[in-house]
Amino acid sequence: MEKLIVVLLLFTFGCSVDRQAEISKEVSALNTPELQMNFLNEIQKLDQEVRSKEGKALQEFGYNSAEHQLAVKQMIETDDENLLKIEAYLNAYGHPTKKVHGADACYTPYLVIHHASGDDAPRRRNFKYLYRAYTNGDLDASPYSLYLNRLYFINFRKKINWNRPYRVEE
């Protein structure tokens, strides 16, 4: 039994290393702003398609159905893959700019990081990119505020309570 577990772990680790190498190769080939923009827009498209399928499965078959559970599994797998791609992109090129890549492409890193499963590690790792994008005007205040609020909630298990109206900039 122990040998089987070791083999499975090695297989899983080996596959993820291979996949990471494929993603790195794909990202390194994005040598023009147009290729970068297309890459980012395709990730955003996949992100939204898998969420649409999950919503339809929930509506049609119910929360505990096999169809919905499969759709959730596919959504998580897509989110994990997209996170690998976005982090490789950010490490290679930094955050996209509205001027060069367009507003939709600029929104993609936030969207993928926002949908990352698990703890706050992906949000913390990528804080510098999102903060810089926000301060440069390449990420609007509303999604940046949502990102910060989710990071706060994950860490403190409560929402920020202002007890008054507040501006996003606060």
mmCIF file of N, CA, C and O in Angstrom, residues 114-168:
data_model
loop_
_atom_site.group_PDB
_atom_site.id
_atom_site.type_symbol
_atom_site.label_atom_id
_atom_site.label_comp_id
_atom_site.label_asym_id
_atom_site.label_seq_id
_atom_site.Cartn_x
_atom_site.Cartn_y
_atom_site.Cartn_z
ATOM 1 N N HIS A 114 -8.823 36.016 -7.983
ATOM 2 C CA HIS A 114 -10.056 36.068 -7.190
ATOM 3 C C HIS A 114 -10.695 34.687 -7.100
ATOM 4 O O HIS A 114 -11.217 34.307 -6.053
ATOM 5 N N HIS A 115 -10.659 33.909 -8.167
ATOM 6 C CA HIS A 115 -11.280 32.593 -8.203
ATOM 7 C C HIS A 115 -10.376 31.475 -7.706
ATOM 8 O O HIS A 115 -10.798 30.314 -7.684
ATOM 9 N N ALA A 116 -9.148 31.791 -7.325
ATOM 10 C CA ALA A 116 -8.219 30.759 -6.847
ATOM 11 C C ALA A 116 -8.793 30.067 -5.617
ATOM 12 O O ALA A 116 -9.312 30.712 -4.708
ATOM 13 N N SER A 117 -8.702 28.759 -5.611
ATOM 14 C CA SER A 117 -9.233 27.995 -4.479
ATOM 15 C C SER A 117 -8.206 27.937 -3.351
ATOM 16 O O SER A 117 -7.044 28.252 -3.534
ATOM 17 N N GLY A 118 -8.689 27.540 -2.206
ATOM 18 C CA GLY A 118 -7.794 27.332 -1.074
ATOM 19 C C GLY A 118 -7.576 28.557 -0.221
ATOM 20 O O GLY A 118 -8.424 29.438 -0.122
ATOM 21 N N ASP A 119 -6.409 28.611 0.356
ATOM 22 C CA ASP A 119 -6.084 29.660 1.318
ATOM 23 C C ASP A 119 -5.721 30.978 0.628
ATOM 24 O O ASP A 119 -6.020 31.175 -0.548
ATOM 25 N N ASP A 120 -5.058 31.828 1.358
ATOM 26 C CA ASP A 120 -4.723 33.150 0.808
ATOM 27 C C ASP A 120 -3.401 33.187 0.059
ATOM 28 O O ASP A 120 -2.996 34.237 -0.427
ATOM 29 N N ALA A 121 -2.711 32.061 -0.069
ATOM 30 C CA ALA A 121 -1.383 32.050 -0.687
ATOM 31 C C ALA A 121 -1.350 32.663 -2.087
ATOM 32 O O ALA A 121 -0.491 33.513 -2.363
ATOM 33 N N PRO A 122 -2.265 32.286 -2.993
ATOM 34 C CA PRO A 122 -2.218 32.908 -4.329
ATOM 35 C C PRO A 122 -2.469 34.421 -4.270
ATOM 36 O O PRO A 122 -1.887 35.178 -5.038
ATOM 37 N N ARG A 123 -3.326 34.848 -3.361
ATOM 38 C CA ARG A 123 -3.624 36.272 -3.234
ATOM 39 C C ARG A 123 -2.412 37.040 -2.685
ATOM 40 O O ARG A 123 -2.097 38.121 -3.153
ATOM 41 N N ARG A 124 -1.741 36.456 -1.721
ATOM 42 C CA ARG A 124 -0.540 37.101 -1.162
ATOM 43 C C ARG A 124 0.607 37.117 -2.179
ATOM 44 O O ARG A 124 1.300 38.105 -2.321
ATOM 45 N N ARG A 125 0.796 35.991 -2.863
ATOM 46 C CA ARG A 125 1.880 35.902 -3.849
ATOM 47 C C ARG A 125 1.745 36.961 -4.929
ATOM 48 O O ARG A 125 2.739 37.444 -5.452
ATOM 49 N N ASN A 126 0.523 37.281 -5.284
ATOM 50 C CA ASN A 126 0.283 38.171 -6.417
ATOM 51 C C ASN A 126 -0.132 39.579 -6.011
ATOM 52 O O ASN A 126 -0.500 40.385 -6.871
ATOM 53 N N PHE A 127 -0.057 39.868 -4.731
ATOM 54 C CA PHE A 127 -0.443 41.193 -4.244
ATOM 55 C C PHE A 127 0.304 42.304 -4.973
ATOM 56 O O PHE A 127 -0.283 43.285 -5.407
ATOM 57 N N LYS A 128 1.621 42.129 -5.135
ATOM 58 C CA LYS A 128 2.426 43.192 -5.745
ATOM 59 C C LYS A 128 1.952 43.534 -7.149
ATOM 60 O O LYS A 128 1.966 44.699 -7.550
ATOM 61 N N TYR A 129 1.520 42.526 -7.898
ATOM 62 C CA TYR A 129 1.051 42.782 -9.263
ATOM 63 C C TYR A 129 -0.279 43.539 -9.260
ATOM 64 O O TYR A 129 -0.464 44.485 -10.021
ATOM 65 N N LEU A 130 -1.199 43.088 -8.411
ATOM 66 C CA LEU A 130 -2.511 43.734 -8.376
ATOM 67 C C LEU A 130 -2.419 45.134 -7.776
ATOM 68 O O LEU A 130 -3.087 46.058 -8.253
ATOM 69 N N TYR A 131 -1.588 45.295 -6.768
ATOM 70 C CA TYR A 131 -1.425 46.626 -6.172
ATOM 71 C C TYR A 131 -0.845 47.603 -7.199
ATOM 72 O O TYR A 131 -1.343 48.714 -7.373
ATOM 73 N N ARG A 132 0.188 47.171 -7.887
ATOM 74 C CA ARG A 132 0.815 48.029 -8.905
ATOM 75 C C ARG A 132 -0.178 48.347 -10.032
ATOM 76 O O ARG A 132 -0.254 49.482 -10.507
ATOM 77 N N ALA A 133 -0.956 47.353 -10.439
ATOM 78 C CA ALA A 133 -1.961 47.582 -11.482
ATOM 79 C C ALA A 133 -3.002 48.588 -11.002
ATOM 80 O O ALA A 133 -3.407 49.477 -11.762
ATOM 81 N N TYR A 134 -3.408 48.474 -9.756
ATOM 82 C CA TYR A 134 -4.383 49.417 -9.208
ATOM 83 C C TYR A 134 -3.792 50.834 -9.164
ATOM 84 O O TYR A 134 -4.425 51.792 -9.622
ATOM 85 N N THR A 135 -2.587 50.966 -8.650
ATOM 86 C CA THR A 135 -1.989 52.306 -8.532
ATOM 87 C C THR A 135 -1.667 52.915 -9.898
ATOM 88 O O THR A 135 -1.649 54.133 -10.033
ATOM 89 N N ASN A 136 -1.457 52.077 -10.907
ATOM 90 C CA ASN A 136 -1.186 52.577 -12.258
ATOM 91 C C ASN A 136 -2.458 52.805 -13.074
ATOM 92 O O ASN A 136 -2.380 53.222 -14.229
ATOM 93 N N GLY A 137 -3.607 52.486 -12.508
ATOM 94 C CA GLY A 137 -4.866 52.668 -13.215
ATOM 95 C C GLY A 137 -5.224 51.523 -14.154
ATOM 96 O O GLY A 137 -6.131 51.655 -14.974
ATOM 97 N N ASP A 138 -4.535 50.393 -14.029
ATOM 98 C CA ASP A 138 -4.802 49.242 -14.891
ATOM 99 C C ASP A 138 -5.746 48.226 -14.247
ATOM 100 O O ASP A 138 -6.122 47.238 -14.879
ATOM 101 N N LEU A 139 -6.120 48.463 -13.002
ATOM 102 C CA LEU A 139 -7.125 47.670 -12.306
ATOM 103 C C LEU A 139 -8.022 48.650 -11.572
ATOM 104 O O LEU A 139 -7.537 49.467 -10.773
ATOM 105 N N ASP A 140 -9.304 48.597 -11.851
ATOM 106 C CA ASP A 140 -10.245 49.545 -11.257
ATOM 107 C C ASP A 140 -10.391 49.314 -9.757
ATOM 108 O O ASP A 140 -10.089 48.232 -9.237
ATOM 109 N N ALA A 141 -10.898 50.342 -9.080
ATOM 110 C CA ALA A 141 -11.015 50.320 -7.620
ATOM 111 C C ALA A 141 -11.962 49.235 -7.118
ATOM 112 O O ALA A 141 -11.689 48.591 -6.102
ATOM 113 N N SER A 142 -13.062 49.005 -7.803
ATOM 114 C CA SER A 142 -14.058 48.042 -7.318
ATOM 115 C C SER A 142 -13.509 46.616 -7.241
ATOM 116 O O SER A 142 -13.624 45.962 -6.196
ATOM 117 N N PRO A 143 -12.907 46.060 -8.305
ATOM 118 C CA PRO A 143 -12.350 44.711 -8.170
ATOM 119 C C PRO A 143 -11.178 44.657 -7.185
ATOM 120 O O PRO A 143 -11.005 43.663 -6.473
ATOM 121 N N TYR A 144 -10.400 45.737 -7.113
ATOM 122 C CA TYR A 144 -9.281 45.740 -6.176
ATOM 123 C C TYR A 144 -9.802 45.710 -4.736
ATOM 124 O O TYR A 144 -9.275 44.991 -3.888
ATOM 125 N N SER A 145 -10.865 46.454 -4.479
ATOM 126 C CA SER A 145 -11.487 46.456 -3.163
ATOM 127 C C SER A 145 -12.031 45.070 -2.821
ATOM 128 O O SER A 145 -11.864 44.575 -1.701
ATOM 129 N N LEU A 146 -12.670 44.422 -3.788
ATOM 130 C CA LEU A 146 -13.195 43.074 -3.575
ATOM 131 C C LEU A 146 -12.057 42.098 -3.268
ATOM 132 O O LEU A 146 -12.169 41.249 -2.382
ATOM 133 N N TYR A 147 -10.957 42.228 -3.987
ATOM 134 C CA TYR A 147 -9.765 41.398 -3.746
ATOM 135 C C TYR A 147 -9.271 41.580 -2.309
ATOM 136 O O TYR A 147 -9.016 40.598 -1.595
ATOM 137 N N LEU A 148 -9.143 42.834 -1.868
ATOM 138 C CA LEU A 148 -8.657 43.102 -0.508
ATOM 139 C C LEU A 148 -9.634 42.586 0.547
ATOM 140 O O LEU A 148 -9.216 42.027 1.571
ATOM 141 N N ASN A 149 -10.921 42.771 0.290
ATOM 142 C CA ASN A 149 -11.916 42.287 1.241
ATOM 143 C C ASN A 149 -11.902 40.770 1.347
ATOM 144 O O ASN A 149 -12.037 40.215 2.438
ATOM 145 N N ARG A 150 -11.732 40.076 0.234
ATOM 146 C CA ARG A 150 -11.664 38.612 0.285
ATOM 147 C C ARG A 150 -10.397 38.162 1.020
ATOM 148 O O ARG A 150 -10.429 37.223 1.809
ATOM 149 N N LEU A 151 -9.300 38.822 0.777
ATOM 150 C CA LEU A 151 -8.057 38.498 1.482
ATOM 151 C C LEU A 151 -8.243 38.689 2.989
ATOM 152 O O LEU A 151 -7.831 37.845 3.793
ATOM 153 N N TYR A 152 -8.881 39.771 3.380
ATOM 154 C CA TYR A 152 -9.167 40.039 4.794
ATOM 155 C C TYR A 152 -10.069 38.933 5.363
ATOM 156 O O TYR A 152 -9.807 38.405 6.445
ATOM 157 N N PHE A 153 -11.127 38.587 4.628
ATOM 158 C CA PHE A 153 -12.057 37.568 5.108
ATOM 159 C C PHE A 153 -11.369 36.214 5.280
ATOM 160 O O PHE A 153 -11.588 35.521 6.270
ATOM 161 N N ILE A 154 -10.538 35.831 4.326
ATOM 162 C CA ILE A 154 -9.839 34.548 4.421
ATOM 163 C C ILE A 154 -8.948 34.513 5.660
ATOM 164 O O ILE A 154 -8.862 33.500 6.348
ATOM 165 N N ASN A 155 -8.318 35.630 5.975
ATOM 166 C CA ASN A 155 -7.402 35.671 7.111
ATOM 167 C C ASN A 155 -8.098 35.822 8.461
ATOM 168 O O ASN A 155 -7.633 35.270 9.462
ATOM 169 N N PHE A 156 -9.191 36.578 8.514
ATOM 170 C CA PHE A 156 -9.816 36.883 9.799
ATOM 171 C C PHE A 156 -11.216 36.291 9.968
ATOM 172 O O PHE A 156 -11.837 36.471 11.006
ATOM 173 N N ARG A 157 -11.720 35.621 8.929
ATOM 174 C CA ARG A 157 -13.031 34.980 8.947
ATOM 175 C C ARG A 157 -14.162 35.937 9.321
ATOM 176 O O ARG A 157 -15.133 35.555 9.964
ATOM 177 N N LYS A 158 -14.004 37.179 8.939
ATOM 178 C CA LYS A 158 -15.072 38.162 9.110
ATOM 179 C C LYS A 158 -14.894 39.246 8.059
ATOM 180 O O LYS A 158 -13.802 39.436 7.514
ATOM 181 N N LYS A 159 -15.991 39.924 7.780
ATOM 182 C CA LYS A 159 -15.943 41.011 6.813
ATOM 183 C C LYS A 159 -15.555 42.299 7.520
ATOM 184 O O LYS A 159 -15.782 42.457 8.722
ATOM 185 N N ILE A 160 -14.972 43.204 6.772
ATOM 186 C CA ILE A 160 -14.640 44.513 7.324
ATOM 187 C C ILE A 160 -15.953 45.248 7.580
ATOM 188 O O ILE A 160 -16.802 45.341 6.705
ATOM 189 N N ASN A 161 -16.105 45.751 8.789
ATOM 190 C CA ASN A 161 -17.302 46.498 9.140
ATOM 191 C C ASN A 161 -16.914 47.950 9.392
ATOM 192 O O ASN A 161 -16.253 48.263 10.373
ATOM 193 N N TRP A 162 -17.346 48.816 8.494
ATOM 194 C CA TRP A 162 -16.972 50.227 8.577
ATOM 195 C C TRP A 162 -17.927 51.023 9.455
ATOM 196 O O TRP A 162 -17.592 52.112 9.894
ATOM 197 N N ASN A 163 -19.130 50.530 9.677
ATOM 198 C CA ASN A 163 -20.153 51.251 10.437
ATOM 199 C C ASN A 163 -20.496 52.602 9.838
ATOM 200 O O ASN A 163 -20.940 53.510 10.554
ATOM 201 N N ARG A 164 -20.225 52.754 8.582
ATOM 202 C CA ARG A 164 -20.526 53.999 7.869
ATOM 203 C C ARG A 164 -20.275 53.764 6.397
ATOM 204 O O ARG A 164 -19.594 52.804 6.034
ATOM 205 N N PRO A 165 -20.801 54.618 5.553
ATOM 206 C CA PRO A 165 -20.437 54.506 4.129
ATOM 207 C C PRO A 165 -18.933 54.756 3.976
ATOM 208 O O PRO A 165 -18.335 55.509 4.752
ATOM 209 N N TYR A 166 -18.345 54.110 3.018
ATOM 210 C CA TYR A 166 -16.908 54.301 2.782
ATOM 211 C C TYR A 166 -16.614 54.373 1.301
ATOM 212 O O TYR A 166 -17.370 53.908 0.476
ATOM 213 N N ARG A 167 -15.496 55.004 0.994
ATOM 214 C CA ARG A 167 -15.018 55.078 -0.384
ATOM 215 C C ARG A 167 -14.131 53.864 -0.636
ATOM 216 O O ARG A 167 -13.435 53.401 0.249
ATOM 217 N N VAL A 168 -14.130 53.394 -1.855
ATOM 218 C CA VAL A 168 -13.314 52.239 -2.218
ATOM 219 C C VAL A 168 -11.847 52.490 -1.894
ATOM 220 O O VAL A 168 -11.132 51.601 -1.449
#
